[in-house]
CSV table of C-alpha atoms in Angstrom, one decimal:
chain,number,residue,atom,x,y,z
A,18,THR,CA,-71.7,-130.2,-20.8
A,19,LEU,CA,-68.8,-128.3,-19.0
A,20,LYS,CA,-67.6,-124.8,-20.3
A,21,SER,CA,-64.5,-123.3,-19.1
A,22,GLY,CA,-65.1,-121.4,-15.8
A,23,VAL,CA,-68.7,-122.6,-15.7
A,24,ILE,CA,-70.3,-125.5,-14.2
A,25,GLN,CA,-73.7,-126.9,-15.7
A,26,ASN,CA,-75.8,-129.3,-14.4
A,27,ILE,CA,-74.3,-132.6,-14.9
A,28,GLY,CA,-77.1,-135.0,-13.8
A,29,LYS,CA,-78.3,-136.5,-11.0
A,30,ILE,CA,-76.9,-139.9,-9.1
A,31,GLU,CA,-77.9,-142.9,-11.1
A,32,GLY,CA,-80.1,-145.0,-8.3
A,33,LEU,CA,-80.4,-142.3,-6.2
A,34,GLU,CA,-83.7,-143.8,-4.2
A,35,ASP,CA,-82.2,-147.2,-4.3
A,36,ILE,CA,-79.2,-145.6,-2.3
A,37,ARG,CA,-81.4,-144.2,0.3
A,38,VAL,CA,-83.2,-147.2,0.9
A,39,ARG,CA,-80.0,-149.0,1.1
A,40,GLU,CA,-79.1,-146.4,3.7
A,41,ARG,CA,-81.8,-146.0,5.6
A,42,LYS,CA,-81.8,-150.0,5.9
A,43,ALA,CA,-78.1,-150.1,6.9
A,44,LEU,CA,-79.0,-147.2,9.8
A,45,VAL,CA,-81.9,-149.2,11.4
A,46,GLU,CA,-79.5,-152.6,11.3
A,47,PHE,CA,-76.7,-150.0,13.2
A,48,TYR,CA,-79.5,-149.2,15.4
A,49,GLU,CA,-80.6,-152.6,16.3
A,50,ALA,CA,-76.9,-153.8,16.8
A,51,ALA,CA,-76.0,-150.8,18.9
A,52,GLY,CA,-78.9,-150.9,21.4
A,53,GLY,CA,-80.5,-147.6,20.0
A,54,ASP,CA,-83.5,-148.0,22.3
A,55,ASN,CA,-80.9,-147.1,24.9
A,56,TRP,CA,-79.2,-144.2,23.8
A,57,ASP,CA,-79.2,-140.8,25.4
A,58,ASN,CA,-80.9,-139.5,22.3
A,59,ASN,CA,-82.3,-141.8,19.7
A,60,THR,CA,-84.8,-139.1,18.2
A,61,ASN,CA,-86.3,-139.8,15.4
A,62,TRP,CA,-84.2,-143.1,14.5
A,63,CYS,CA,-86.2,-145.6,12.7
A,64,SER,CA,-89.0,-143.2,12.1
A,65,ASP,CA,-90.6,-142.2,8.7
A,66,ALA,CA,-88.6,-138.8,9.1
A,67,PRO,CA,-86.1,-138.1,6.5
A,68,VAL,CA,-83.0,-139.7,7.6
A,69,SER,CA,-81.6,-135.9,7.7
A,70,GLU,CA,-83.5,-135.9,11.0
A,71,TRP,CA,-82.4,-138.7,12.9
A,72,TYR,CA,-80.1,-137.7,15.9
A,73,GLY,CA,-76.3,-137.3,14.7
A,74,VAL,CA,-77.1,-138.4,11.1
A,75,GLY,CA,-76.2,-135.6,8.5
A,76,THR,CA,-77.0,-135.6,5.0
A,77,ASN,CA,-75.8,-133.9,1.8
A,78,GLY,CA,-78.0,-132.0,-0.6
A,79,GLU,CA,-79.3,-135.4,-2.3
A,80,GLY,CA,-80.3,-136.8,1.3
A,81,LEU,CA,-77.3,-139.1,1.5
A,82,VAL,CA,-75.9,-139.9,4.8
A,83,ILE,CA,-72.1,-138.1,4.8
A,84,SER,CA,-71.6,-138.2,8.7
A,85,LEU,CA,-72.7,-140.3,11.5
A,86,ASP,CA,-71.7,-138.7,15.1
A,87,MET,CA,-72.7,-141.3,17.9
A,88,MET,CA,-70.1,-140.5,20.3
A,89,ASN,CA,-71.0,-139.1,23.7
A,90,ASN,CA,-74.7,-140.8,23.2
A,91,GLY,CA,-74.6,-143.8,25.8
A,92,ILE,CA,-73.9,-145.8,22.8
A,93,VAL,CA,-72.9,-149.5,23.4
A,94,CYS,CA,-71.6,-150.7,20.0
A,95,GLU,CA,-70.2,-154.4,20.2
A,96,ASP,CA,-71.0,-155.7,16.4
A,97,VAL,CA,-70.9,-153.4,13.6
A,98,PRO,CA,-73.4,-154.8,10.9
A,99,GLU,CA,-72.1,-155.6,7.7
A,100,SER,CA,-74.3,-153.5,6.2
A,101,LEU,CA,-72.7,-150.0,7.4
A,102,ALA,CA,-70.7,-150.5,4.2
A,103,ASP,CA,-73.7,-149.3,2.4
A,104,LEU,CA,-73.0,-146.0,3.5
A,105,LYS,CA,-70.6,-145.4,0.8
A,106,PHE,CA,-70.9,-141.6,0.8
A,107,LEU,CA,-70.1,-141.2,4.8
A,108,ARG,CA,-67.4,-138.9,5.4
A,109,SER,CA,-67.1,-138.4,9.0
A,110,LEU,CA,-67.9,-140.9,11.4
A,111,TRP,CA,-67.6,-141.0,15.4
A,112,LEU,CA,-67.9,-144.1,17.0
A,113,ARG,CA,-67.6,-145.9,20.2
A,114,THR,CA,-67.2,-149.9,20.0
A,115,THR,CA,-66.9,-152.2,22.8
A,116,SER,CA,-66.1,-155.4,21.3
A,117,ASP,CA,-62.8,-157.0,22.4
A,118,GLU,CA,-62.0,-157.7,18.3
A,119,ILE,CA,-61.5,-155.3,15.5
A,120,PRO,CA,-65.0,-154.3,14.1
A,121,TYR,CA,-63.7,-154.5,10.5
A,122,ASN,CA,-66.8,-153.4,9.1
A,123,VAL,CA,-65.8,-149.7,9.8
A,124,LEU,CA,-62.5,-150.2,7.6
A,125,LYS,CA,-64.7,-150.7,5.0
A,126,LEU,CA,-65.8,-147.2,4.7
A,127,LYS,CA,-63.3,-146.3,2.0
A,128,GLY,CA,-64.7,-142.8,1.6
A,129,LEU,CA,-64.0,-141.4,5.1
A,130,THR,CA,-62.1,-138.4,5.6
A,131,TRP,CA,-62.9,-137.7,9.6
A,132,LEU,CA,-62.8,-141.1,11.8
A,133,GLU,CA,-63.0,-140.8,15.7
A,134,TRP,CA,-62.9,-144.1,17.0
A,135,SER,CA,-63.1,-145.1,20.7
A,136,MET,CA,-62.2,-149.0,21.1
A,137,ASP,CA,-63.1,-149.6,24.2
A,138,GLY,CA,-62.5,-153.3,25.0
A,139,TYR,CA,-60.2,-154.0,22.5
A,140,ALA,CA,-56.5,-154.8,23.7
A,141,GLY,CA,-54.0,-155.4,20.6
A,142,ALA,CA,-52.6,-153.6,17.7
A,143,LEU,CA,-53.9,-150.8,16.3
A,144,PRO,CA,-54.9,-152.4,12.8
A,145,LYS,CA,-52.8,-152.3,9.9
A,146,GLU,CA,-56.1,-152.2,7.7
A,147,ILE,CA,-56.8,-148.5,9.1
A,148,SER,CA,-54.0,-147.8,6.2
A,149,GLN,CA,-56.8,-148.7,3.6
A,150,LEU,CA,-59.0,-145.5,4.5
A,151,ASN,CA,-56.3,-143.6,2.4
A,152,ASP,CA,-58.7,-140.3,2.1
A,153,LEU,CA,-58.7,-139.9,6.1
A,154,THR,CA,-57.4,-136.4,6.9
A,155,HIS,CA,-58.1,-136.6,10.6
A,156,LEU,CA,-57.8,-139.9,12.6
A,157,MET,CA,-58.5,-139.9,16.4
A,158,MET,CA,-58.4,-143.6,18.0
A,159,SER,CA,-58.3,-144.8,21.3
A,160,GLY,CA,-57.9,-148.5,22.8
A,161,SER,CA,-55.8,-150.6,24.6
A,162,PHE,CA,-53.3,-150.6,21.9
A,163,THR,CA,-50.1,-152.8,21.9
A,164,SER,CA,-48.3,-151.0,18.7
A,165,ILE,CA,-48.7,-148.8,16.1
A,166,PRO,CA,-48.5,-150.3,12.8
A,167,ASP,CA,-45.9,-149.0,9.9
A,168,GLU,CA,-48.7,-149.1,7.4
A,169,ILE,CA,-49.7,-145.9,9.2
A,170,ALA,CA,-47.8,-144.1,6.9
A,171,ASP,CA,-49.7,-145.2,3.8
A,172,LEU,CA,-52.4,-142.3,5.0
A,173,ASP,CA,-50.7,-139.6,2.9
A,174,LYS,CA,-53.5,-137.1,3.2
A,175,LEU,CA,-53.7,-137.5,7.2
A,176,GLU,CA,-53.0,-133.8,8.5
A,177,HIS,CA,-54.4,-134.5,12.3
A,178,LEU,CA,-53.3,-137.9,14.0
A,179,LEU,CA,-54.4,-138.4,17.6
A,180,ILE,CA,-54.2,-141.9,19.7
A,181,THR,CA,-55.0,-142.1,23.1
A,182,GLY,CA,-54.3,-145.3,25.7
A,183,PRO,CA,-54.3,-146.5,27.9
A,184,TRP,CA,-51.2,-148.2,26.6
A,185,TYR,CA,-51.4,-152.2,27.1
A,186,GLY,CA,-49.4,-153.4,29.7
A,187,GLY,CA,-48.2,-149.7,31.6
A,188,GLY,CA,-47.9,-146.5,30.5
A,189,ASN,CA,-45.7,-146.8,28.0
A,190,ILE,CA,-46.1,-147.4,23.6
A,191,PRO,CA,-44.0,-150.7,23.7
A,192,GLY,CA,-41.7,-150.1,20.5
A,193,GLY,CA,-42.2,-146.6,20.8
A,194,ILE,CA,-43.4,-144.2,18.4
A,195,PRO,CA,-42.9,-146.0,14.9
A,196,HIS,CA,-40.8,-144.3,12.5
A,197,ALA,CA,-43.7,-144.7,9.9
A,198,VAL,CA,-45.3,-141.4,11.6
A,199,SER,CA,-42.4,-139.2,10.5
A,200,ARG,CA,-43.3,-140.1,6.8
A,201,LEU,CA,-46.9,-138.5,7.1
A,202,LYS,CA,-45.8,-135.6,5.0
A,203,ASN,CA,-48.9,-133.4,5.5
A,204,LEU,CA,-49.1,-134.1,8.9
A,205,LYS,CA,-49.9,-130.9,11.1
A,206,TYR,CA,-51.1,-132.2,14.3
A,207,PHE,CA,-49.4,-135.4,16.4
A,208,GLY,CA,-50.7,-136.3,19.7
A,209,MET,CA,-50.1,-139.3,21.7
A,210,SER,CA,-51.5,-139.7,25.6
A,211,TYR,CA,-52.2,-141.6,28.7
């Protein structure tokens, strides 16, 4: 029951324990796919400790995964497992991938508000599917991008956009900065470098 000006207990998330089990499984599969044994810091990963105690994993009050910070951890992640999409409450992701193809599984994380993604090894267009992450407020991406898609304008909550090269084939952005960037009505910071 809700009363004006008062928030009362509205209950727990249904199937909470099942969600936690799926999240733990997804994190273990991510660890295995990303060579977790070779990370600079893999404290508590794949242990019986709560996932909130696994290095780089942040959780909410219910113990559900809301952030995953894998940047600057010696991580080499070529294949992002399909199960990463089971982190349905994930809001922040810092990730470095080395595939020469786009790991589209990252683009299934619809609840993301913060994405910092270094795409080492990829040379091609910034994926237009990035526009599906329409809750993003912060997007920082790096890779050898050949272009920035017009679909970037669909990220209407975006406040912070940083895209870095090296730009494919030289020091200039092929086609220049797309006009779509000017349609990001909530944008407060825009940066392009290299």
